[in-house]
Short mmCIF file of C-alpha atoms in Angstrom, two decimals:
data_model
loop_
_atom_site.label_atom_id
_atom_site.label_comp_id
_atom_site.label_asym_id
_atom_site.label_seq_id
_atom_site.Cartn_x
_atom_site.Cartn_y
_atom_site.Cartn_z
CA MET U 1 -85.88 4.50 -8.07
CA LYS U 2 -82.39 4.40 -8.29
CA ARG U 3 -80.46 3.58 -5.28
CA ALA U 4 -76.80 3.91 -5.05
CA SER U 5 -75.33 2.40 -2.01
CA LEU U 6 -75.42 -1.29 -4.47
CA ARG U 7 -73.79 -0.40 -7.47
CA LEU U 8 -72.16 2.59 -8.74
CA GLY U 9 -73.07 3.24 -12.03
CA VAL U 10 -71.71 0.94 -15.16
CA LEU U 11 -67.96 -0.06 -14.66
CA VAL U 12 -66.16 -3.22 -16.06
CA ALA U 13 -64.24 -5.17 -13.58
CA ALA U 14 -61.05 -5.42 -16.11
CA LEU U 15 -60.77 -2.12 -16.02
CA SER U 16 -58.48 -2.01 -13.03
CA LEU U 17 -58.32 -3.46 -9.51
CA VAL U 18 -59.23 -0.30 -7.17
CA VAL U 19 -59.96 -3.17 -4.74
CA SER U 20 -57.55 -5.79 -4.87
CA SER U 21 -58.31 -9.14 -3.48
CA CYS U 22 -55.02 -10.25 -1.27
CA SER U 23 -56.30 -13.93 -2.54
CA GLY U 24 -57.93 -13.14 -5.72
CA GLY U 25 -53.82 -12.06 -7.99
CA SER U 26 -53.53 -11.36 -11.51
CA SER U 27 -51.99 -13.31 -14.65
CA SER U 28 -48.52 -10.63 -14.17
CA ASP U 29 -48.23 -10.20 -10.17
CA SER U 30 -48.78 -11.48 -6.81
CA ARG U 31 -51.87 -9.96 -4.66
CA GLY U 32 -50.45 -10.49 -1.68
CA GLY U 33 -50.25 -14.03 0.81
CA GLY U 34 -53.92 -14.07 2.82
CA SER U 35 -53.87 -18.64 3.87
CA GLY U 36 -54.01 -18.75 7.20
CA THR U 37 -55.28 -17.19 10.09
CA PRO U 38 -54.14 -14.18 10.51
CA LYS U 39 -51.77 -12.70 13.56
CA SER U 40 -51.36 -10.52 15.77
CA GLY U 41 -48.67 -7.97 16.71
CA GLY U 42 -44.85 -7.34 15.15
CA THR U 43 -43.54 -4.26 13.61
CA LEU U 44 -44.38 -3.22 9.87
CA THR U 45 -41.50 -0.95 8.12
CA GLU U 46 -42.41 0.84 5.05
CA ILE U 47 -39.91 2.51 2.41
CA PHE U 48 -41.85 5.87 0.39
CA GLY U 49 -39.83 8.63 -0.93
CA THR U 50 -41.90 11.52 -0.47
CA ASP U 51 -42.80 13.18 2.41
CA PRO U 52 -46.49 15.36 1.54
CA ASN U 53 -45.20 17.13 5.33
CA ASN U 54 -48.81 17.95 5.56
CA LEU U 55 -51.32 15.54 6.58
CA ASP U 56 -54.50 17.86 6.73
CA PRO U 57 -56.72 16.14 3.73
CA SER U 58 -57.96 19.33 2.37
CA THR U 59 -55.11 21.23 1.82
CA ALA U 60 -52.22 18.85 1.18
CA PRO U 61 -50.22 20.33 -1.78
CA LEU U 62 -51.35 19.10 -5.26
CA THR U 63 -47.87 17.69 -5.62
CA ALA U 64 -48.18 15.35 -2.92
CA ASP U 65 -50.08 12.11 -4.77
CA ASN U 66 -48.50 9.79 -2.26
CA PHE U 67 -50.79 11.09 0.46
CA ALA U 68 -53.92 8.23 0.58
CA ARG U 69 -49.76 6.56 1.67
CA VAL U 70 -49.10 8.24 4.53
CA ALA U 71 -53.28 9.27 5.78
CA THR U 72 -54.95 6.54 5.10
CA PRO U 73 -53.32 4.29 8.32
CA LEU U 74 -54.94 7.10 10.52
CA TYR U 75 -58.48 8.21 8.89
CA ASP U 76 -58.79 5.17 7.36
CA ALA U 77 -62.32 5.83 4.84
CA LEU U 78 -65.72 6.47 5.11
CA VAL U 79 -66.07 3.78 1.97
CA TYR U 80 -63.99 1.39 -0.53
CA VAL U 81 -65.63 1.08 -4.46
CA ASP U 82 -64.22 -2.14 -5.70
CA PRO U 83 -64.02 -3.03 -9.19
CA SER U 84 -67.75 -3.22 -10.57
CA GLY U 85 -68.79 -0.36 -8.55
CA LYS U 86 -70.28 -2.12 -5.85
CA ILE U 87 -70.09 0.21 -2.31
CA ILE U 88 -68.19 -1.27 0.55
CA PRO U 89 -68.82 -0.11 3.82
CA ARG U 90 -65.78 1.32 6.20
CA LEU U 91 -66.46 4.02 8.41
CA ALA U 92 -69.53 4.84 6.43
CA GLU U 93 -72.24 2.20 6.56
CA SER U 94 -73.75 3.22 3.80
CA VAL U 95 -73.82 6.11 0.65
CA THR U 96 -77.26 6.90 -0.90
CA SER U 97 -78.96 8.77 -3.68
CA THR U 98 -81.99 8.97 -5.95
CA ASP U 99 -80.42 11.51 -8.16
CA ASN U 100 -76.66 11.95 -8.19
CA SER U 101 -76.94 15.47 -6.71
CA THR U 102 -78.18 14.40 -2.72
CA TRP U 103 -76.06 11.59 -1.28
CA SER U 104 -76.93 10.04 2.41
CA VAL U 105 -73.68 9.18 3.81
CA LYS U 106 -75.00 7.52 7.22
CA LEU U 107 -71.81 6.27 9.35
CA ARG U 108 -71.98 3.22 11.58
CA SER U 109 -73.71 3.55 15.23
CA GLY U 110 -70.68 3.77 17.82
CA LEU U 111 -67.81 5.70 16.06
CA ALA U 112 -65.20 6.87 17.99
CA PHE U 113 -62.19 8.84 17.31
CA SER U 114 -59.20 7.18 18.53
CA ASP U 115 -59.22 10.18 21.70
CA GLY U 116 -62.28 8.56 23.02
CA GLU U 117 -64.85 11.51 21.21
CA LYS U 118 -67.71 10.84 20.09
CA PHE U 119 -67.47 10.84 16.14
CA ASP U 120 -70.89 11.11 15.08
CA ALA U 121 -72.91 13.04 12.25
CA GLN U 122 -72.42 16.32 13.52
CA ALA U 123 -68.34 15.40 13.32
CA LEU U 124 -68.56 14.47 10.13
CA LYS U 125 -71.15 17.35 8.80
CA LEU U 126 -67.77 19.80 10.44
CA ASN U 127 -65.59 18.22 8.10
CA PHE U 128 -67.54 18.04 5.00
CA ASP U 129 -68.43 21.92 5.79
CA ARG U 130 -64.38 22.32 5.77
CA TYR U 131 -63.92 20.74 2.79
CA SER U 132 -66.36 22.02 0.98
CA LYS U 133 -64.86 25.25 1.03
CA PRO U 134 -63.00 27.33 -2.05
CA THR U 135 -60.03 27.14 0.37
CA ALA U 136 -59.43 23.40 0.27
CA THR U 137 -57.24 22.67 -2.62
CA ARG U 138 -57.56 18.57 -1.96
CA THR U 139 -61.54 18.79 -1.95
CA VAL U 140 -63.32 19.11 -4.73
CA ASP U 141 -65.84 16.75 -5.06
CA LEU U 142 -67.51 18.66 -2.10
CA ARG U 143 -66.45 21.98 -3.38
CA GLY U 144 -69.95 24.23 -2.89
CA ALA U 145 -72.01 21.36 -1.42
CA THR U 146 -74.08 22.18 1.14
CA THR U 147 -75.03 19.49 4.35
CA ASN U 148 -76.87 19.10 7.13
CA VAL U 149 -77.76 16.57 9.98
CA LEU U 150 -80.49 13.99 9.17
CA ASP U 151 -80.13 12.11 12.38
CA ALA U 152 -77.19 11.05 14.58
CA THR U 153 -75.14 9.06 12.42
CA THR U 154 -76.51 10.34 8.71
CA VAL U 155 -75.21 13.79 6.76
CA GLU U 156 -77.04 15.00 4.03
CA VAL U 157 -74.80 16.16 0.92
CA HIS U 158 -76.41 18.62 -1.35
CA LEU U 159 -73.96 19.10 -4.12
CA PRO U 160 -73.76 21.98 -6.33
CA LYS U 161 -74.48 19.80 -9.67
CA PRO U 162 -74.72 16.38 -10.39
CA ASN U 163 -72.23 13.42 -9.73
CA ALA U 164 -72.07 9.79 -10.23
CA TYR U 165 -69.15 9.01 -8.86
CA PHE U 166 -69.34 11.29 -5.77
CA PRO U 167 -68.40 7.52 -3.58
CA ARG U 168 -65.14 7.57 -5.09
CA ALA U 169 -64.37 10.54 -3.79
CA LEU U 170 -65.13 9.20 -0.70
CA MET U 171 -61.61 6.60 -0.40
CA ALA U 172 -59.69 9.29 -0.63
CA GLN U 173 -59.38 12.85 0.92
CA SER U 174 -62.64 13.85 1.07
CA GLY U 175 -64.03 10.46 2.90
CA MET U 176 -60.66 11.13 5.49
CA ILE U 177 -62.31 12.15 8.33
CA ALA U 178 -60.35 14.33 11.55
CA ALA U 179 -61.97 14.25 15.10
CA PRO U 180 -63.56 18.12 15.85
CA GLN U 181 -60.23 19.14 17.76
CA THR U 182 -57.92 18.47 15.56
CA ILE U 183 -60.37 21.00 12.48
CA ASP U 184 -60.21 23.67 15.52
CA GLN U 185 -57.04 23.59 15.50
CA TRP U 186 -56.19 23.81 11.95
CA ASN U 187 -58.87 26.16 11.28
CA ALA U 188 -56.53 28.54 14.41
CA GLY U 189 -53.43 28.00 11.82
CA LYS U 190 -51.46 25.15 13.67
CA ARG U 191 -50.43 22.12 12.67
CA PRO U 192 -51.12 19.35 15.03
CA ILE U 193 -50.82 15.56 15.10
CA PRO U 194 -54.20 14.74 13.52
CA ILE U 195 -56.85 13.04 15.97
CA ALA U 196 -58.89 10.53 13.58
CA ALA U 197 -60.84 6.80 13.74
CA GLY U 198 -58.13 4.72 11.46
CA PRO U 199 -56.62 1.65 12.33
CA PHE U 200 -53.06 3.46 13.55
CA LYS U 201 -52.41 6.64 15.70
CA LEU U 202 -49.59 8.71 14.86
CA SER U 203 -46.98 8.48 17.89
CA ASP U 204 -44.19 10.42 16.55
CA TYR U 205 -43.27 12.59 12.78
CA GLN U 206 -40.18 13.12 12.06
CA PRO U 207 -40.35 15.67 8.62
CA ASN U 208 -38.75 13.85 5.78
CA THR U 209 -37.62 11.23 7.47
CA ARG U 210 -40.27 9.02 9.32
CA TYR U 211 -43.70 8.45 10.56
CA THR U 212 -44.33 6.07 13.21
CA TYR U 213 -47.91 4.61 14.21
CA VAL U 214 -48.52 2.30 16.32
CA ARG U 215 -52.87 0.70 16.86
CA ASN U 216 -55.62 2.03 17.65
CA THR U 217 -56.88 -0.21 20.19
CA THR U 218 -61.01 1.24 19.61
CA TYR U 219 -60.92 0.72 16.46
CA TRP U 220 -64.39 -0.41 14.01
CA ASN U 221 -63.26 -3.27 12.94
CA ALA U 222 -61.86 -5.49 15.10
CA PRO U 223 -59.33 -7.71 15.73
CA ARG U 224 -58.03 -5.46 13.00
CA PRO U 225 -55.35 -3.83 12.59
CA TYR U 226 -53.64 -6.94 13.80
CA LEU U 227 -49.93 -4.87 13.54
CA ASP U 228 -48.98 -3.28 16.61
CA LYS U 229 -46.77 -0.56 15.10
CA LEU U 230 -46.52 0.84 11.61
CA ILE U 231 -43.38 2.76 10.18
CA ILE U 232 -43.23 4.49 6.87
CA ASN U 233 -39.46 5.64 6.24
CA ILE U 234 -38.79 8.37 3.55
CA ILE U 235 -35.87 7.66 1.55
CA PRO U 236 -36.22 9.49 -1.28
CA GLN U 237 -33.87 7.89 -4.21
CA PRO U 238 -35.47 4.71 -5.58
CA THR U 239 -32.29 2.89 -5.81
CA GLN U 240 -30.95 3.48 -1.85
CA GLY U 241 -34.92 2.01 -1.20
CA TYR U 242 -34.45 -0.73 -2.89
CA ASN U 243 -31.37 -1.51 -1.66
CA THR U 244 -32.47 -1.12 2.21
CA PHE U 245 -35.44 -3.43 0.89
CA ARG U 246 -33.83 -5.99 -0.50
CA SER U 247 -31.68 -6.40 2.56
CA GLY U 248 -33.85 -6.94 4.72
CA GLN U 249 -34.05 -3.69 6.67
CA ALA U 250 -37.75 -3.35 5.51
CA ASP U 251 -41.00 -5.14 4.75
CA ILE U 252 -42.87 -3.13 2.25
CA VAL U 253 -41.62 -1.00 -0.68
CA GLY U 254 -42.48 1.34 -3.11
CA TYR U 255 -42.25 4.62 -5.56
CA SER U 256 -44.40 6.47 -8.07
CA PRO U 257 -42.63 6.11 -10.43
CA GLY U 258 -40.83 3.39 -9.04
CA LEU U 259 -37.91 1.02 -10.34
CA PRO U 260 -39.84 -1.25 -13.23
CA LYS U 261 -36.43 -3.19 -14.28
CA VAL U 262 -35.93 -3.63 -10.52
CA THR U 263 -39.14 -4.69 -9.33
CA ASP U 264 -38.86 -7.40 -12.45
CA GLU U 265 -35.86 -8.60 -10.62
CA LEU U 266 -37.58 -8.85 -7.36
CA LYS U 267 -40.71 -10.48 -8.27
CA GLN U 268 -38.91 -13.28 -10.25
CA ALA U 269 -36.89 -13.72 -7.03
CA GLY U 270 -40.25 -14.26 -5.25
CA TYR U 271 -41.12 -11.47 -3.75
CA GLN U 272 -44.51 -10.30 -4.30
CA ARG U 273 -45.51 -7.19 -6.27
CA LEU U 274 -48.38 -5.36 -6.95
CA ASN U 275 -48.85 -3.42 -10.12
CA PRO U 276 -52.31 -2.11 -10.56
CA SER U 277 -53.45 -0.69 -14.15
CA PHE U 278 -54.54 2.99 -14.17
CA LEU U 279 -56.08 4.89 -17.26
CA GLY U 280 -53.39 7.90 -17.82
CA GLY U 281 -50.13 7.30 -16.02
CA GLN U 282 -47.26 9.08 -16.10
CA VAL U 283 -46.97 12.42 -17.08
CA PHE U 284 -44.99 15.74 -18.33
CA TYR U 285 -47.74 18.45 -18.66
CA PHE U 286 -47.29 22.05 -20.13
CA ASN U 287 -47.77 25.39 -18.53
CA LEU U 288 -50.64 26.90 -21.06
CA LYS U 289 -50.04 30.38 -18.83
CA LYS U 290 -47.04 31.17 -20.07
CA ALA U 291 -44.73 31.41 -23.20
CA PRO U 292 -43.53 28.99 -25.32
CA THR U 293 -45.86 26.97 -24.28
CA ASN U 294 -48.68 28.36 -24.47
CA ASP U 295 -48.69 28.05 -27.44
CA VAL U 296 -50.23 24.28 -29.36
CA ARG U 297 -47.15 24.34 -32.04
CA VAL U 298 -44.32 24.24 -29.40
CA ARG U 299 -46.18 21.61 -27.01
CA GLN U 300 -47.11 19.24 -30.51
CA ALA U 301 -43.77 19.33 -31.46
CA ILE U 302 -42.62 18.73 -27.61
CA ALA U 303 -44.93 15.87 -28.28
CA LEU U 304 -43.51 14.57 -31.75
CA SER U 305 -39.77 14.86 -30.51
CA ILE U 306 -40.43 12.26 -27.78
CA ASN U 307 -39.46 8.46 -28.28
CA LEU U 308 -41.58 5.94 -26.01
CA ASP U 309 -39.20 3.26 -27.15
CA GLU U 310 -35.98 5.03 -26.43
CA ILE U 311 -37.00 6.07 -23.05
CA ASN U 312 -37.96 2.96 -22.05
CA GLU U 313 -34.47 1.63 -23.27
CA GLN U 314 -33.41 4.70 -21.41
CA VAL U 315 -34.75 4.59 -17.79
CA ALA U 316 -36.10 1.52 -17.86
CA GLU U 317 -34.11 -1.07 -20.13
CA GLY U 318 -37.46 -2.05 -21.61
CA HIS U 319 -39.23 -3.27 -18.17
CA ASP U 320 -41.68 -0.27 -18.18
CA GLN U 321 -45.22 0.06 -19.39
CA MET U 322 -45.15 2.96 -21.89
CA ALA U 323 -48.40 4.88 -22.65
CA ASP U 324 -49.54 6.06 -26.52
CA THR U 325 -53.43 6.08 -25.81
CA LEU U 326 -54.81 7.65 -22.74
CA PHE U 327 -56.93 4.36 -21.65
CA PRO U 328 -55.06 0.88 -21.07
CA LYS U 329 -56.82 -1.55 -23.70
CA ASP U 330 -59.03 -3.66 -20.67
CA SER U 331 -60.92 -0.35 -20.21
CA PRO U 332 -64.30 0.54 -21.83
CA PHE U 333 -63.45 4.00 -22.78
CA TYR U 334 -60.49 2.51 -24.79
CA ASN U 335 -60.08 3.26 -28.61
CA PRO U 336 -57.17 1.93 -30.69
CA ASP U 337 -57.84 4.89 -33.12
CA LEU U 338 -57.05 7.51 -31.13
CA LYS U 339 -53.60 7.37 -30.18
CA GLU U 340 -50.99 10.50 -28.64
CA PRO U 341 -49.39 12.32 -31.98
CA LEU U 342 -45.91 10.98 -30.96
CA ASN U 343 -42.13 10.34 -32.52
CA ASN U 344 -41.66 12.53 -35.73
CA LEU U 345 -39.11 14.74 -35.58
CA GLY U 346 -39.62 16.33 -38.95
CA GLN U 347 -43.44 17.23 -38.46
CA ALA U 348 -41.62 18.78 -34.73
CA GLN U 349 -39.34 20.94 -36.37
CA GLN U 350 -41.52 22.57 -39.00
CA LEU U 351 -43.41 23.47 -35.71
CA ILE U 352 -40.37 24.93 -34.17
CA ASP U 353 -39.43 27.00 -36.94
CA SER U 354 -43.09 28.18 -37.63
CA TYR U 355 -42.91 29.29 -34.04
CA VAL U 356 -39.69 30.84 -34.12
CA ALA U 357 -39.82 32.72 -37.58
CA GLU U 358 -43.08 34.33 -35.28
CA HIS U 359 -41.73 34.88 -31.98
CA GLY U 360 -37.76 34.51 -31.89
CA GLY U 361 -35.76 31.74 -30.95
CA PRO U 362 -33.90 29.39 -29.07
CA VAL U 363 -37.48 28.55 -27.45
CA THR U 364 -36.23 27.92 -23.91
CA ILE U 365 -38.04 24.69 -21.94
CA GLU U 366 -37.32 25.14 -18.34
CA LEU U 367 -37.94 21.48 -16.95
CA PRO U 368 -37.59 21.12 -13.21
CA ALA U 369 -37.74 17.49 -11.96
CA SER U 370 -37.90 16.03 -8.06
CA GLY U 371 -37.06 12.34 -6.92
CA SER U 372 -37.58 9.27 -8.81
CA THR U 373 -38.93 11.52 -12.01
CA GLN U 374 -35.63 12.88 -12.18
CA PRO U 375 -34.91 10.06 -14.80
CA TYR U 376 -37.62 10.25 -16.98
CA ALA U 377 -36.94 14.52 -17.20
CA GLN U 378 -33.15 13.79 -18.29
CA ALA U 379 -34.30 11.23 -20.90
CA ILE U 380 -37.15 13.32 -22.29
CA ALA U 381 -34.50 16.51 -22.32
CA GLN U 382 -32.15 14.96 -24.88
CA GLN U 383 -35.11 14.68 -26.80
CA ILE U 384 -35.96 17.31 -27.25
CA GLN U 385 -33.20 18.88 -27.83
CA ARG U 386 -33.18 17.21 -31.40
CA LEU U 387 -34.51 19.87 -32.36
CA ASN U 388 -32.97 22.79 -34.15
CA ASN U 389 -33.68 26.44 -31.77
CA VAL U 390 -34.84 24.78 -29.07
CA LYS U 391 -32.94 24.45 -25.38
CA VAL U 392 -33.77 22.50 -22.48
CA VAL U 393 -33.18 24.15 -18.65
CA LEU U 394 -33.32 21.04 -16.47
CA ASP U 395 -33.51 21.84 -12.67
CA LEU U 396 -33.24 19.18 -10.23
CA VAL U 397 -34.73 19.86 -7.20
CA ASP U 398 -36.67 19.02 -4.36
CA LEU U 399 -40.21 18.60 -4.00
CA PRO U 400 -40.31 21.47 -1.40
CA HIS U 401 -39.43 23.40 -4.86
CA ILE U 402 -41.44 21.99 -7.23
CA GLU U 403 -44.31 23.64 -5.25
CA ALA U 404 -42.98 26.76 -5.39
CA LEU U 405 -42.65 26.66 -9.23
CA ILE U 406 -46.32 25.63 -9.06
CA SER U 407 -47.15 28.59 -7.18
CA ALA U 408 -45.30 31.16 -9.42
CA GLY U 409 -45.89 29.30 -12.50
CA THR U 410 -41.78 29.54 -13.70
CA PHE U 411 -41.51 26.61 -15.08
CA SER U 412 -42.56 24.98 -19.19
CA MET U 413 -42.81 21.02 -18.34
CA LEU U 414 -43.23 19.46 -15.12
CA TYR U 415 -43.74 16.00 -13.87
CA THR U 416 -47.62 14.36 -12.65
CA ILE U 417 -50.08 11.72 -13.01
CA TYR U 418 -53.55 11.33 -14.38
CA TYR U 419 -54.96 8.43 -13.09
CA GLY U 420 -57.87 5.97 -11.23
CA VAL U 421 -59.92 3.59 -12.41
CA ASP U 422 -62.47 5.85 -14.12
CA PRO U 423 -61.70 9.85 -15.49
CA ALA U 424 -64.69 10.72 -13.20
CA ASP U 425 -61.58 10.12 -10.35
CA ASN U 426 -59.33 12.56 -11.05
CA LEU U 427 -59.38 14.31 -14.61
CA TYR U 428 -62.78 16.01 -13.69
CA GLN U 429 -60.54 17.94 -11.64
CA GLN U 430 -57.30 18.30 -13.39
CA LEU U 431 -58.43 19.13 -16.72
CA ARG U 432 -61.83 21.34 -16.89
CA CYS U 433 -61.61 24.87 -17.17
CA GLY U 434 -60.79 27.23 -13.64
CA ALA U 435 -61.20 23.48 -12.46
CA GLY U 436 -59.34 23.24 -8.32
CA ARG U 437 -56.70 21.06 -9.44
CA ASN U 438 -56.63 22.23 -12.99
CA THR U 439 -53.13 24.34 -12.63
CA ILE U 440 -52.00 24.93 -16.28
CA GLY U 441 -54.28 26.63 -17.28
CA TYR U 442 -56.02 24.67 -19.63
CA CYS U 443 -59.82 25.26 -21.24
CA ASN U 444 -61.54 23.61 -24.36
CA PRO U 445 -65.35 23.56 -23.69
CA LYS U 446 -65.44 20.33 -25.25
CA VAL U 447 -63.46 19.23 -22.97
CA ASP U 448 -65.62 20.55 -20.55
CA GLN U 449 -68.33 18.73 -22.32
CA ALA U 450 -67.01 15.15 -22.42
CA LEU U 451 -66.11 15.10 -19.06
CA GLU U 452 -69.60 16.42 -17.55
CA THR U 453 -71.21 14.04 -19.06
CA GLY U 454 -69.16 11.75 -17.70
CA GLN U 455 -69.66 12.62 -14.28
CA THR U 456 -73.10 12.70 -14.80
CA THR U 457 -74.58 10.13 -16.39
CA ASP U 458 -74.03 6.22 -15.76
CA ASP U 459 -74.91 5.41 -19.70
CA LEU U 460 -72.26 3.33 -20.87
CA THR U 461 -72.74 4.20 -24.20
CA LYS U 462 -73.18 8.04 -23.83
CA ARG U 463 -69.61 7.81 -21.42
CA LYS U 464 -67.85 6.09 -23.98
CA ALA U 465 -68.85 8.81 -27.00
CA ALA U 466 -68.03 11.54 -24.26
CA TYR U 467 -64.42 10.44 -23.56
CA HIS U 468 -63.67 9.55 -26.71
CA THR U 469 -64.51 12.81 -27.65
CA LEU U 470 -61.94 13.84 -24.58
CA GLU U 471 -59.65 12.12 -26.04
CA GLU U 472 -59.32 13.05 -29.59
CA GLU U 473 -59.21 17.07 -28.30
CA LEU U 474 -56.43 15.99 -25.67
CA TRP U 475 -54.43 14.88 -28.98
CA LYS U 476 -54.84 18.52 -29.87
CA ASP U 477 -54.64 20.40 -27.36
CA MET U 478 -51.36 18.09 -26.41
CA PRO U 479 -51.90 19.88 -22.75
CA PHE U 480 -49.67 16.85 -21.72
CA VAL U 481 -47.02 14.35 -22.95
CA LEU U 482 -48.47 10.76 -21.61
CA ILE U 483 -45.21 8.46 -21.02
CA SER U 484 -45.87 5.46 -19.37
CA ARG U 485 -48.84 3.60 -17.51
CA VAL U 486 -47.29 2.45 -14.43
CA LEU U 487 -47.30 4.19 -11.36
CA LEU U 488 -47.42 3.02 -8.04
CA GLN U 489 -45.17 -0.45 -7.60
CA ASN U 490 -45.44 -1.63 -4.07
CA VAL U 491 -43.28 -4.89 -3.59
CA ALA U 492 -43.35 -6.90 -0.42
CA GLN U 493 -41.60 -9.56 1.61
CA LYS U 494 -42.88 -13.40 1.47
CA TYR U 495 -44.07 -13.68 4.97
CA VAL U 496 -46.41 -9.87 4.58
CA GLN U 497 -49.63 -11.49 4.42
CA GLY U 498 -53.39 -10.35 3.70
CA PHE U 499 -52.94 -6.35 2.23
CA GLN U 500 -55.60 -5.12 -0.51
CA THR U 501 -55.07 -2.06 -2.77
CA TYR U 502 -57.08 0.28 -3.74
CA GLY U 503 -57.99 3.47 -5.60
CA GLY U 504 -54.16 4.77 -6.25
CA GLY U 505 -52.73 2.10 -5.76
CA ASP U 506 -52.52 2.05 -1.79
CA ILE U 507 -52.65 -0.15 0.67
CA ASP U 508 -55.80 -0.57 2.89
CA MET U 509 -52.98 -1.38 6.16
CA SER U 510 -55.48 -2.45 9.04
CA GLY U 511 -55.41 -6.03 7.12
CA VAL U 512 -51.86 -6.59 6.82
CA TRP U 513 -49.95 -9.19 9.58
CA LEU U 514 -47.02 -11.09 9.40
CA ASP U 515 -46.28 -14.51 9.02
CA LYS U 516 -43.34 -14.62 10.62
#
């Protein structure tokens, strides 16, 4: 009988740093100090680039890839999963299954929400049931699931199909649990400041400006949190954010994408940098629901017009980590023979000419971009426009405008990220036909089968074969152009101690303390 509470599948530690120990380290980057006894007290100020404007884990905008940044201090997580696949208890004491379809989630005893309300199996079921609905756009790992309460601290979850990597979902939105009174308010259409059981309580929120948190004195993992207060300032422009950090007005800064040249300079100057490695990375995906990018020739031509080295020089002065394979070299799924088809202007022009001969020209590409993605969008637009009979409409807008364009489907290309420690983390929900986060209309039955195999088995040989098929099909279809590997670089002052990263490179603030 297989028990998933101790080991989750067959993963390789080198694949990524899901939970990066503050005392661990790597050959390239600091993981934060951790020596000495943690000190309680003080205020930490963090800078980030965008505000998700929604703290409901089930309905945060699909563009809000930074959601965990502002939500985890409030919610915590049910579990973490380390690089080897070991489940690390957080609010949940264990997550177990014998068949990967029925999972038992057992909470720690004695948990309470920050307002004193009991955090028991009934509260967990209430959240899971809400997350299982079709309207829950960010908790699709639970979509269609049914639950029942086994005892005061245990909920049994019945998934509609096997998912060997379900515990990973409990590191993210599906594992963020709100108090019943907050659920009632959300269900009534209100937008309250959520009450949860994380290390901090949200005391003040100024949209697009600032989140202010204070210590949750009833947090389960005493004496954590060590900080009295946490402030997250929203500064959309990375240059301004990094300058604010350099001036000493902030303790941590993180952008996605960041400015690799700047973070390299900060590291060389002695600041601490956390630079997690992931599969996938920064991509510009195509809208397959409308012309001209619903034609594979146009998508292939755009990819073939792109020169990653030139983009790296233009945007990052050679400091970025460009990517032409879906999986990094330290992944067990890496295949050096499966490379993204790029940098062949002659072939690209032939494909455009073929399309124009049938449909007329010019081929118009609508490319909106916001915040720190704008320099990449500008560089890509310049490269695409080297093709004859191609016109790029570059629209520099704010994040709410991007969300509106996604809803309306009025774009040709758009920035996003495909990331994770394992393809089951993210690609499964973004690339399958009709999947909850597949907003571009991509559908390939071979890709679906590869993703299903990877999701339902922990046999590494089978998973390698499946993901090689996945990558081969993606480079034929070109639903997106993969640009670079680096997603989120956190840089911290030297006195910031005890921080760990997990999941998408976000920081576990419960263990952070200030050595000053």
